[in-house]
């Protein structure tokens, strides 16, 4: 059910012929209300795609009635024509749905630097509108896939202080992350809780900060990353901000794990936890530096607990630590102790897909975890063959 | 001849048994004077190897009489024992050569987090000392190789204002760079020009800044990177600082090209030139961002002129530019013009090993070029199998 699990939403996923594979490539999610509150976060890449420029405007009033998404083309670096195409797509959906184009969020993903085939896009919008269903969330999740091998979906159910139930649902695509991101990450979240745009904005930024922004597949930031949250208020439940944010964070965390778990070519899912840090920011910087080391990531692919590549990445940061106080534990084995040689590295078992690297900074009590994956032959293969 | 091309130097390369392969692994370069001026630059990694800590002290007085180098072990993250081992190595060389241990620079490269087998190291120092020869530069170049497939050497010859000839020679190892660096970069430079420590320091930093520091193979910074310059004064030539720096830069540039050309697993040598930048720093930041994009580097491996991956990397920087003013030319074809679609990408020929990517920022008149290579199956293979 995913984005149609909360009351007040319909969705669809259809095949418009944008993908050479003939797989579904246009998705539509509609909020039937009664409320139309919304919030979104976008890529911080300065070379942002046309739909990102459009959607930033559309969401700026805290309202969105629908999200139209396409795979099979990013509509990025496409100039004035590209922006016009995003606008035209929104207008087409708005006309059919009887809403304002300014309340339609547009998302695209695919190859950068090609104009979208607008005849196919517009026919796809028509087909998706005709196919809208109260159980269409899964179809929408499938239609936004690019190199994803499985659709990513998550649902959370909570109750407010009066015991009234509300639901948060989400779909995601992209083997990566928000900023930076591998390929493009697109996420649509829905809820039937009674909210308001300010509450949604705060909750979404909080949730994204500790979930999607800490999933770092390959350090590359997309031009199209978008996370949009729509609220219908249809449940009548009025959750507190803390509870709502916790539920939203749970959905985002599950989707982030699924994105990293399906990252292009990955053979290991790696969690890098920096702890005993002077600040959460320090912990994040340290964990991210390790997550971006190609030498570390290839070592994990080779099942080689090469902890020197962890320390050499940590050493590039300006986080608070003393080099000879650092310890590193890989899958439970403390291979580096106080900057030097710890337990025998041959004790580390890197056979399982899940890998946990823990870095003790001995500088405070803050921590953060970055999710990433290994760098494999298949990553090189998939990304060397993507557009050709 | 390389580091023994200038007068006043002897060198040697011997097999001490540090490498399982049985290849040469200990090198020694000795300055017989009359002058012993020296300068060096080291990794900026805060997790610096024991020999880097030792050598920073040794060079701090602007004098070095000898450089002892080993492959087959980095002596990094080895604690107090590791520092003692670097010290012992310097003392051994000093005893044999009749010089002060404090004038011996020590360099190591290999796996991080293992103690060096000191019996083999000390025997290697003895053998290298016994083997010192006025034509031993090439042997030294061979003995510092790790994953290098060829030794890297360069010689420059110039004249001072009176017509007296002087020479600068250099050897290098490591498929990477100074900061950051792939594996470890070690470089020994020698000259018989009459200089002084201050002039050497300024010239070396100038030369390194625009050569080794602009060769970025895989964005990873080593714990051991060292570039050391020794001056014997034996030619009697007294070049001006500008001429000397130009010659030194030429040697460093040739060595940097050779390092990138032999980078682990690379199938393309890529020069990324950012021009019309507001500042040289902006140009460098932009070119380096592209050089560090795994998506860009895998695309080049796949002979795919995927210019969207160039723009999405440029967009992550804070350099001065307008996104819709950016143009990108790949091997002479302007595939992106003013932020949008330019010439047909199918016109780009990525068959040759040499690739030139030019990014027009339309923001000024500064420029910089970063050298890198593509990300290949062989890179993943070599680095997933390195220590195991």
mmCIF file of C-alpha atoms in Angstrom, chain A residues 46-304:
data_model
loop_
_atom_site.group_PDB
_atom_site.id
_atom_site.type_symbol
_atom_site.label_atom_id
_atom_site.label_comp_id
_atom_site.label_asym_id
_atom_site.label_seq_id
_atom_site.Cartn_x
_atom_site.Cartn_y
_atom_site.Cartn_z
ATOM 1 C CA UNK A 46 23.835 24.042 -7.620
ATOM 2 C CA UNK A 47 23.302 22.368 -10.960
ATOM 3 C CA UNK A 48 19.712 21.465 -10.105
ATOM 4 C CA UNK A 49 17.381 19.850 -12.616
ATOM 5 C CA UNK A 50 14.408 21.673 -14.146
ATOM 6 C CA UNK A 51 11.827 19.731 -12.067
ATOM 7 C CA UNK A 52 13.706 20.719 -8.895
ATOM 8 C CA UNK A 53 13.475 24.399 -9.851
ATOM 9 C CA UNK A 54 9.777 23.950 -10.618
ATOM 10 C CA UNK A 55 8.992 21.991 -7.465
ATOM 11 C CA UNK A 56 10.838 24.393 -5.159
ATOM 12 C CA UNK A 57 8.400 27.050 -6.321
ATOM 13 C CA UNK A 58 5.406 24.743 -6.154
ATOM 14 C CA UNK A 59 6.052 23.700 -2.558
ATOM 15 C CA UNK A 60 7.031 27.131 -1.261
ATOM 16 C CA UNK A 61 3.478 27.896 -0.061
ATOM 17 C CA UNK A 62 3.355 24.704 2.050
ATOM 18 C CA UNK A 63 0.729 23.088 -0.162
ATOM 19 C CA UNK A 64 0.880 20.310 -2.723
ATOM 20 C CA UNK A 65 -2.039 18.361 -4.175
ATOM 21 C CA UNK A 66 -0.124 15.894 -6.311
ATOM 22 C CA UNK A 67 3.316 14.597 -7.241
ATOM 23 C CA UNK A 68 4.041 13.481 -10.787
ATOM 24 C CA UNK A 69 7.246 11.496 -11.262
ATOM 25 C CA UNK A 70 9.020 9.996 -14.234
ATOM 26 C CA UNK A 71 11.986 7.704 -14.646
ATOM 27 C CA UNK A 72 13.730 7.386 -18.001
ATOM 28 C CA UNK A 73 15.036 10.970 -18.131
ATOM 29 C CA UNK A 74 16.356 13.462 -15.549
ATOM 30 C CA UNK A 75 15.377 16.666 -17.362
ATOM 31 C CA UNK A 76 18.601 18.174 -15.970
ATOM 32 C CA UNK A 77 20.912 20.559 -17.858
ATOM 33 C CA UNK A 78 18.129 21.073 -20.351
ATOM 34 C CA UNK A 79 17.843 24.872 -20.221
ATOM 35 C CA UNK A 80 14.695 26.910 -20.674
ATOM 36 C CA UNK A 81 13.087 24.144 -22.700
ATOM 37 C CA UNK A 82 13.579 21.752 -19.799
ATOM 38 C CA UNK A 83 11.887 24.101 -17.349
ATOM 39 C CA UNK A 84 9.014 24.613 -19.789
ATOM 40 C CA UNK A 85 8.661 20.851 -20.052
ATOM 41 C CA UNK A 86 8.422 20.473 -16.268
ATOM 42 C CA UNK A 87 5.827 23.258 -16.229
ATOM 43 C CA UNK A 88 3.839 21.649 -19.043
ATOM 44 C CA UNK A 89 3.873 18.313 -17.213
ATOM 45 C CA UNK A 90 2.482 19.945 -14.074
ATOM 46 C CA UNK A 91 -0.192 21.764 -16.084
ATOM 47 C CA UNK A 92 -1.273 18.583 -17.795
ATOM 48 C CA UNK A 93 -1.719 16.793 -14.461
ATOM 49 C CA UNK A 94 -3.470 19.818 -12.981
ATOM 50 C CA UNK A 95 -5.926 20.062 -15.886
ATOM 51 C CA UNK A 96 -6.934 16.438 -15.596
ATOM 52 C CA UNK A 97 -7.177 16.499 -11.805
ATOM 53 C CA UNK A 98 -8.938 19.858 -11.622
ATOM 54 C CA UNK A 99 -6.283 21.431 -9.432
ATOM 55 C CA UNK A 100 -3.748 24.243 -9.829
ATOM 56 C CA UNK A 101 -0.481 23.529 -11.655
ATOM 57 C CA UNK A 102 1.247 25.433 -8.869
ATOM 58 C CA UNK A 103 0.226 22.657 -6.475
ATOM 59 C CA UNK A 104 1.815 19.869 -8.523
ATOM 60 C CA UNK A 105 5.310 18.716 -7.568
ATOM 61 C CA UNK A 106 7.348 17.291 -10.481
ATOM 62 C CA UNK A 107 10.202 14.789 -10.106
ATOM 63 C CA UNK A 108 12.380 13.238 -12.811
ATOM 64 C CA UNK A 109 15.211 10.715 -12.821
ATOM 65 C CA UNK A 110 17.372 9.229 -15.526
ATOM 66 C CA UNK A 111 20.080 10.462 -17.877
ATOM 67 C CA UNK A 112 21.188 14.099 -17.568
ATOM 68 C CA UNK A 113 21.345 16.288 -20.655
ATOM 69 C CA UNK A 114 18.532 15.002 -22.829
ATOM 70 C CA UNK A 115 15.156 16.629 -23.412
ATOM 71 C CA UNK A 116 12.171 14.560 -22.315
ATOM 72 C CA UNK A 117 9.928 13.155 -25.068
ATOM 73 C CA UNK A 118 6.943 15.292 -24.105
ATOM 74 C CA UNK A 119 4.406 13.406 -26.191
ATOM 75 C CA UNK A 120 5.141 10.279 -24.205
ATOM 76 C CA UNK A 121 5.261 12.163 -20.879
ATOM 77 C CA UNK A 122 1.880 13.801 -21.444
ATOM 78 C CA UNK A 123 0.284 10.540 -22.550
ATOM 79 C CA UNK A 124 1.779 8.993 -19.430
ATOM 80 C CA UNK A 125 0.243 11.672 -17.224
ATOM 81 C CA UNK A 126 -3.150 10.915 -18.807
ATOM 82 C CA UNK A 127 -2.760 7.191 -18.290
ATOM 83 C CA UNK A 128 -1.595 7.630 -14.696
ATOM 84 C CA UNK A 129 -4.472 9.951 -13.903
ATOM 85 C CA UNK A 130 -6.928 7.439 -15.350
ATOM 86 C CA UNK A 131 -5.317 4.666 -13.339
ATOM 87 C CA UNK A 132 -5.345 6.376 -9.932
ATOM 88 C CA UNK A 133 -6.370 3.920 -7.239
ATOM 89 C CA UNK A 134 -6.631 3.845 -3.468
ATOM 90 C CA UNK A 135 -4.245 0.868 -3.525
ATOM 91 C CA UNK A 136 -1.906 2.228 -6.225
ATOM 92 C CA UNK A 137 1.090 2.930 -3.987
ATOM 93 C CA UNK A 138 3.016 -0.159 -4.992
ATOM 94 C CA UNK A 139 2.542 0.562 -8.693
ATOM 95 C CA UNK A 140 3.937 4.039 -8.120
ATOM 96 C CA UNK A 141 6.948 2.578 -6.282
ATOM 97 C CA UNK A 142 7.666 0.334 -9.256
ATOM 98 C CA UNK A 143 7.316 3.112 -11.841
ATOM 99 C CA UNK A 144 10.025 5.294 -10.274
ATOM 100 C CA UNK A 145 12.725 2.576 -10.336
ATOM 101 C CA UNK A 146 15.813 3.085 -12.508
ATOM 102 C CA UNK A 147 18.756 0.842 -11.654
ATOM 103 C CA UNK A 148 16.902 -0.301 -8.534
ATOM 104 C CA UNK A 149 16.357 -4.050 -8.472
ATOM 105 C CA UNK A 150 13.420 -3.887 -6.038
ATOM 106 C CA UNK A 151 10.850 -1.207 -5.169
ATOM 107 C CA UNK A 152 11.368 0.445 -1.757
ATOM 108 C CA UNK A 153 8.343 0.944 0.482
ATOM 109 C CA UNK A 154 7.674 1.555 4.164
ATOM 110 C CA UNK A 155 4.641 2.125 6.399
ATOM 111 C CA UNK A 156 4.350 3.342 9.995
ATOM 112 C CA UNK A 157 1.190 3.363 12.101
ATOM 113 C CA UNK A 158 0.840 5.372 15.297
ATOM 114 C CA UNK A 159 -1.861 6.820 17.525
ATOM 115 C CA UNK A 160 -2.406 10.266 18.916
ATOM 116 C CA UNK A 161 -3.055 11.020 22.605
ATOM 117 C CA UNK A 162 -6.739 10.168 22.168
ATOM 118 C CA UNK A 163 -5.987 6.798 20.650
ATOM 119 C CA UNK A 164 -6.898 7.775 17.086
ATOM 120 C CA UNK A 165 -4.754 5.967 14.570
ATOM 121 C CA UNK A 166 -2.720 7.645 11.826
ATOM 122 C CA UNK A 167 -0.387 6.278 9.166
ATOM 123 C CA UNK A 168 2.757 7.402 7.396
ATOM 124 C CA UNK A 169 3.714 5.726 4.122
ATOM 125 C CA UNK A 170 6.656 6.119 1.794
ATOM 126 C CA UNK A 171 8.200 5.034 -1.494
ATOM 127 C CA UNK A 172 11.752 5.613 -2.632
ATOM 128 C CA UNK A 173 14.021 4.982 -5.593
ATOM 129 C CA UNK A 174 17.727 5.383 -6.223
ATOM 130 C CA UNK A 175 20.637 3.421 -4.984
ATOM 131 C CA UNK A 176 21.896 6.355 -3.011
ATOM 132 C CA UNK A 177 21.098 9.405 -1.042
ATOM 133 C CA UNK A 178 19.968 12.927 -0.845
ATOM 134 C CA UNK A 179 23.076 14.979 -0.710
ATOM 135 C CA UNK A 180 25.209 13.634 -2.085
ATOM 136 C CA UNK A 181 23.537 10.801 -3.958
ATOM 137 C CA UNK A 182 24.227 8.034 -6.352
ATOM 138 C CA UNK A 183 22.026 8.409 -9.344
ATOM 139 C CA UNK A 184 18.962 10.248 -8.110
ATOM 140 C CA UNK A 185 17.068 9.635 -4.904
ATOM 141 C CA UNK A 186 13.350 10.354 -5.134
ATOM 142 C CA UNK A 187 11.112 9.822 -2.108
ATOM 143 C CA UNK A 188 7.391 10.437 -1.707
ATOM 144 C CA UNK A 189 5.995 10.313 1.831
ATOM 145 C CA UNK A 190 2.328 10.579 2.749
ATOM 146 C CA UNK A 191 0.407 10.798 5.997
ATOM 147 C CA UNK A 192 -3.208 11.093 7.044
ATOM 148 C CA UNK A 193 -2.304 12.789 10.321
ATOM 149 C CA UNK A 194 -3.649 16.263 10.950
ATOM 150 C CA UNK A 195 -0.632 18.558 10.573
ATOM 151 C CA UNK A 196 0.381 21.897 9.149
ATOM 152 C CA UNK A 197 3.126 22.945 6.739
ATOM 153 C CA UNK A 198 5.459 24.234 9.474
ATOM 154 C CA UNK A 199 5.222 21.014 11.462
ATOM 155 C CA UNK A 200 5.795 18.955 8.312
ATOM 156 C CA UNK A 201 8.813 21.015 7.335
ATOM 157 C CA UNK A 202 10.475 20.689 10.736
ATOM 158 C CA UNK A 203 9.698 16.983 11.018
ATOM 159 C CA UNK A 204 10.899 16.256 7.485
ATOM 160 C CA UNK A 205 14.198 18.098 7.904
ATOM 161 C CA UNK A 206 14.798 16.363 11.230
ATOM 162 C CA UNK A 207 14.057 12.952 9.769
ATOM 163 C CA UNK A 208 16.084 13.455 6.594
ATOM 164 C CA UNK A 209 19.102 14.749 8.507
ATOM 165 C CA UNK A 210 19.607 11.483 10.392
ATOM 166 C CA UNK A 211 18.445 9.056 7.695
ATOM 167 C CA UNK A 212 18.811 9.872 3.987
ATOM 168 C CA UNK A 213 21.592 12.358 4.637
ATOM 169 C CA UNK A 214 23.559 9.627 6.404
ATOM 170 C CA UNK A 215 23.230 7.122 3.604
ATOM 171 C CA UNK A 216 26.224 7.739 1.356
ATOM 172 C CA UNK A 217 26.581 5.192 -1.374
ATOM 173 C CA UNK A 218 29.226 6.711 -3.611
ATOM 174 C CA UNK A 219 29.677 10.330 -2.557
ATOM 175 C CA UNK A 220 28.086 11.670 -5.723
ATOM 176 C CA UNK A 221 25.365 14.292 -5.425
ATOM 177 C CA UNK A 222 22.498 14.183 -7.880
ATOM 178 C CA UNK A 223 20.933 17.103 -9.691
ATOM 179 C CA UNK A 224 17.431 15.754 -9.007
ATOM 180 C CA UNK A 225 17.199 14.470 -5.416
ATOM 181 C CA UNK A 226 13.812 15.226 -3.899
ATOM 182 C CA UNK A 227 11.996 14.112 -0.759
ATOM 183 C CA UNK A 228 8.380 15.311 -0.610
ATOM 184 C CA UNK A 229 5.878 14.786 2.211
ATOM 185 C CA UNK A 230 2.124 15.182 1.691
ATOM 186 C CA UNK A 231 -0.420 15.306 4.502
ATOM 187 C CA UNK A 232 -4.154 14.703 4.005
ATOM 188 C CA UNK A 233 -5.436 14.996 7.586
ATOM 189 C CA UNK A 234 -7.970 12.291 6.661
ATOM 190 C CA UNK A 235 -7.421 10.186 9.799
ATOM 191 C CA UNK A 236 -8.484 12.922 12.165
ATOM 192 C CA UNK A 237 -5.549 11.959 14.412
ATOM 193 C CA UNK A 238 -3.517 14.851 15.786
ATOM 194 C CA UNK A 239 -0.125 13.455 16.841
ATOM 195 C CA UNK A 240 2.360 15.508 18.807
ATOM 196 C CA UNK A 241 5.371 16.785 16.903
ATOM 197 C CA UNK A 242 7.805 14.511 18.730
ATOM 198 C CA UNK A 243 5.769 11.356 18.080
ATOM 199 C CA UNK A 244 5.106 12.303 14.476
ATOM 200 C CA UNK A 245 8.771 13.051 13.834
ATOM 201 C CA UNK A 246 9.765 9.726 15.388
ATOM 202 C CA UNK A 247 7.341 7.855 13.131
ATOM 203 C CA UNK A 248 8.484 9.767 10.070
ATOM 204 C CA UNK A 249 12.105 9.106 10.974
ATOM 205 C CA UNK A 250 11.326 5.396 11.248
ATOM 206 C CA UNK A 251 9.870 5.367 7.728
ATOM 207 C CA UNK A 252 12.796 7.351 6.328
ATOM 208 C CA UNK A 253 15.321 5.113 8.091
ATOM 209 C CA UNK A 254 13.746 1.979 6.656
ATOM 210 C CA UNK A 255 13.725 3.478 3.163
ATOM 211 C CA UNK A 256 17.357 4.623 3.557
ATOM 212 C CA UNK A 257 18.412 1.110 4.584
ATOM 213 C CA UNK A 258 16.583 -0.304 1.581
ATOM 214 C CA UNK A 259 18.299 2.185 -0.740
ATOM 215 C CA UNK A 260 21.761 1.277 0.544
ATOM 216 C CA UNK A 261 20.841 -2.411 0.509
ATOM 217 C CA UNK A 262 20.058 -2.125 -3.196
ATOM 218 C CA UNK A 263 22.975 0.159 -4.110
ATOM 219 C CA UNK A 264 24.449 -0.387 -7.531
ATOM 220 C CA UNK A 265 26.647 -3.446 -7.571
ATOM 221 C CA UNK A 266 27.080 -3.627 -3.802
ATOM 222 C CA UNK A 267 28.005 -6.885 -2.105
ATOM 223 C CA UNK A 268 28.267 -5.519 1.456
ATOM 224 C CA UNK A 269 26.024 -3.117 3.396
ATOM 225 C CA UNK A 270 28.355 -1.153 5.634
ATOM 226 C CA UNK A 271 27.423 0.853 8.734
ATOM 227 C CA UNK A 272 30.195 3.170 9.900
ATOM 228 C CA UNK A 273 29.638 4.355 13.462
ATOM 229 C CA UNK A 274 31.873 7.018 14.950
ATOM 230 C CA UNK A 275 31.404 7.348 18.710
ATOM 231 C CA UNK A 276 32.907 9.083 21.711
ATOM 232 C CA UNK A 277 33.085 12.134 19.453
ATOM 233 C CA UNK A 278 33.326 15.730 20.636
ATOM 234 C CA UNK A 279 30.154 16.536 18.655
ATOM 235 C CA UNK A 280 27.598 14.819 16.459
ATOM 236 C CA UNK A 281 29.000 16.830 13.562
ATOM 237 C CA UNK A 282 32.500 15.491 14.218
ATOM 238 C CA UNK A 283 31.149 11.950 14.340
ATOM 239 C CA UNK A 284 29.342 12.433 11.043
ATOM 240 C CA UNK A 285 32.388 13.968 9.340
ATOM 241 C CA UNK A 286 34.604 11.083 10.438
ATOM 242 C CA UNK A 287 32.150 8.354 9.442
ATOM 243 C CA UNK A 288 31.486 10.027 6.089
ATOM 244 C CA UNK A 289 35.211 10.331 5.322
ATOM 245 C CA UNK A 290 35.550 6.569 5.723
ATOM 246 C CA UNK A 291 32.389 5.983 3.677
ATOM 247 C CA UNK A 292 33.953 7.946 0.810
ATOM 248 C CA UNK A 293 37.286 6.149 0.733
ATOM 249 C CA UNK A 294 37.499 4.029 -2.401
ATOM 250 C CA UNK A 295 40.414 2.155 -0.895
ATOM 251 C CA UNK A 296 38.358 1.228 2.179
ATOM 252 C CA UNK A 297 35.362 0.278 0.047
ATOM 253 C CA UNK A 298 37.350 -1.948 -2.285
ATOM 254 C CA UNK A 299 39.005 -3.618 0.722
ATOM 255 C CA UNK A 300 35.605 -4.558 2.147
ATOM 256 C CA UNK A 301 34.602 -5.933 -1.254
ATOM 257 C CA UNK A 302 37.732 -8.108 -1.041
ATOM 258 C CA UNK A 303 36.746 -9.180 2.515
ATOM 259 C CA UNK A 304 39.977 -7.590 3.704
#
